[in-house]
Amino acid sequence: MQDCGLMGLKIIMFAPVLLEAASCRGLTGEGETFMAVPTFTMRQLLEAGVHFGHNTRRWNPKMEQYIFGVRNKVHIIDLQQTVPMLYAALNTTRDIAANGGRVLFVGTKRAAGEIIAESAKKCGQYYVNHRWLGGMLTNWKTISNSIRTLRDLETQLSSDESRGLTKKELLNLTRQRDKLELALGGIKDMGGRPDMLVIIDTNKEEIAINEAHKLGIPIAAIIDSNSNPMNIDYPIPGNDDAMRAIQLYCDLFAGAVLDGLQQEMTVSGADVGESEVLIPEPTLQESKSEEKNIDHLQVDASSEQESSLEGNQLKSETSSSEDNSFPVNDGSKDTD
């Protein structure tokens, strides 16, 4: 470990290999292969504060290999290691989603709860953002019974039967439903154990990590300077407290899932095209209607593409005008 001056920190920011090559390639264990997962740059990590660790008094010695140095009594995480490790986790997440697997986002800390839920819903996956119930993985049978109870309560409260209940009975059923919804709402449609866990804070989710490790479920987790990287299949050194950093992680993992689902749909579409099932030809009226719809979609797509290009150009101009100096601590970390 070393003390990071301004010049030393800029070495991280302008590492030539990572800034360019890492944004379009990743490590899979078998050499470099092109990755279709969402790309990111070193600048994005820096702007999100991913490099900021905790105060040097609150570190975990097992994280020493991932720490670049110290600045103002705060550990600075080595982003040169973060980039390939994050890509490895994204690549695995994409592959699992492409094979029809379930991805469970876990983040019960207050800063991550809402972001976790939104990201999981955006990519059609599952989440736990309130409290991890013991046995949620290892005792899935009991959890399934609780989910069944939740569904029964939802059906009962939405049916005409609820009109015949007293106010006290209705209040008790509503409270029971809300309590189960808070704990199990993010996994009630999962239908079985997940195939991968994405965890934000390993210190908060120790029970989840132990259960997943016991069952052999792969884990991708953000490990801060005060975290324990043990039993994590895909550790990602980075800030697990700043909301901007958490948002970046969740967006990248959600994008990887969506890419995997798109790949799965593409393969399924090819299989359907090669099948010998005869599809009836549309009538003349249906064909004209479809042609109009296609034309309309093409116009909409062109408009969206033009808007996207304008937005990217504006973003590029704004980014180029920003100062290249190393970002300062945004206050999301303790500096006691």
mmCIF file with all atom_site columns, C-alpha atoms in Angstrom, residues 108 128-136 183 205 207-208:
data_model
loop_
_atom_site.group_PDB
_atom_site.id
_atom_site.type_symbol
_atom_site.label_atom_id
_atom_site.label_alt_id
_atom_site.label_comp_id
_atom_site.label_asym_id
_atom_site.label_entity_id
_atom_site.label_seq_id
_atom_site.pdbx_PDB_ins_code
_atom_site.Cartn_x
_atom_site.Cartn_y
_atom_site.Cartn_z
_atom_site.occupancy
_atom_site.B_iso_or_equiv
_atom_site.pdbx_formal_charge
_atom_site.auth_seq_id
_atom_site.auth_comp_id
_atom_site.auth_asym_id
_atom_site.auth_atom_id
_atom_site.pdbx_PDB_model_num
ATOM 1  C CA . THR A 1 108 ? -31.298 -4.634  2.549  1.00 0.00 ? 108 THR A CA 1
ATOM 2  C CA . VAL A 1 128 ? -34.809 -8.847  -1.374 1.00 0.00 ? 128 VAL A CA 1
ATOM 3  C CA . ASN A 1 129 ? -34.526 -5.287  -0.091 1.00 0.00 ? 129 ASN A CA 1
ATOM 4  C CA . HIS A 1 130 ? -36.074 -5.324  3.380  1.00 0.00 ? 130 HIS A CA 1
ATOM 5  C CA . ARG A 1 131 ? -34.684 -8.112  5.568  1.00 0.00 ? 131 ARG A CA 1
ATOM 6  C CA . TRP A 1 132 ? -33.173 -11.464 4.717  1.00 0.00 ? 132 TRP A CA 1
ATOM 7  C CA . LEU A 1 133 ? -35.197 -14.178 6.402  1.00 0.00 ? 133 LEU A CA 1
ATOM 8  C CA . GLY A 1 134 ? -33.122 -17.053 7.732  1.00 0.00 ? 134 GLY A CA 1
ATOM 9  C CA . GLY A 1 135 ? -33.605 -20.100 5.528  1.00 0.00 ? 135 GLY A CA 1
ATOM 10 C CA . MET A 1 136 ? -34.776 -18.121 2.525  1.00 0.00 ? 136 MET A CA 1
ATOM 11 C CA . ALA A 1 183 ? -40.392 -9.616  3.244  1.00 0.00 ? 183 ALA A CA 1
ATOM 12 C CA . GLU A 1 205 ? -25.957 -9.926  3.889  1.00 0.00 ? 205 GLU A CA 1
ATOM 13 C CA . ILE A 1 207 ? -26.644 -14.906 6.184  1.00 0.00 ? 207 ILE A CA 1
ATOM 14 C CA . ALA A 1 208 ? -27.543 -14.788 2.483  1.00 0.00 ? 208 ALA A CA 1
#
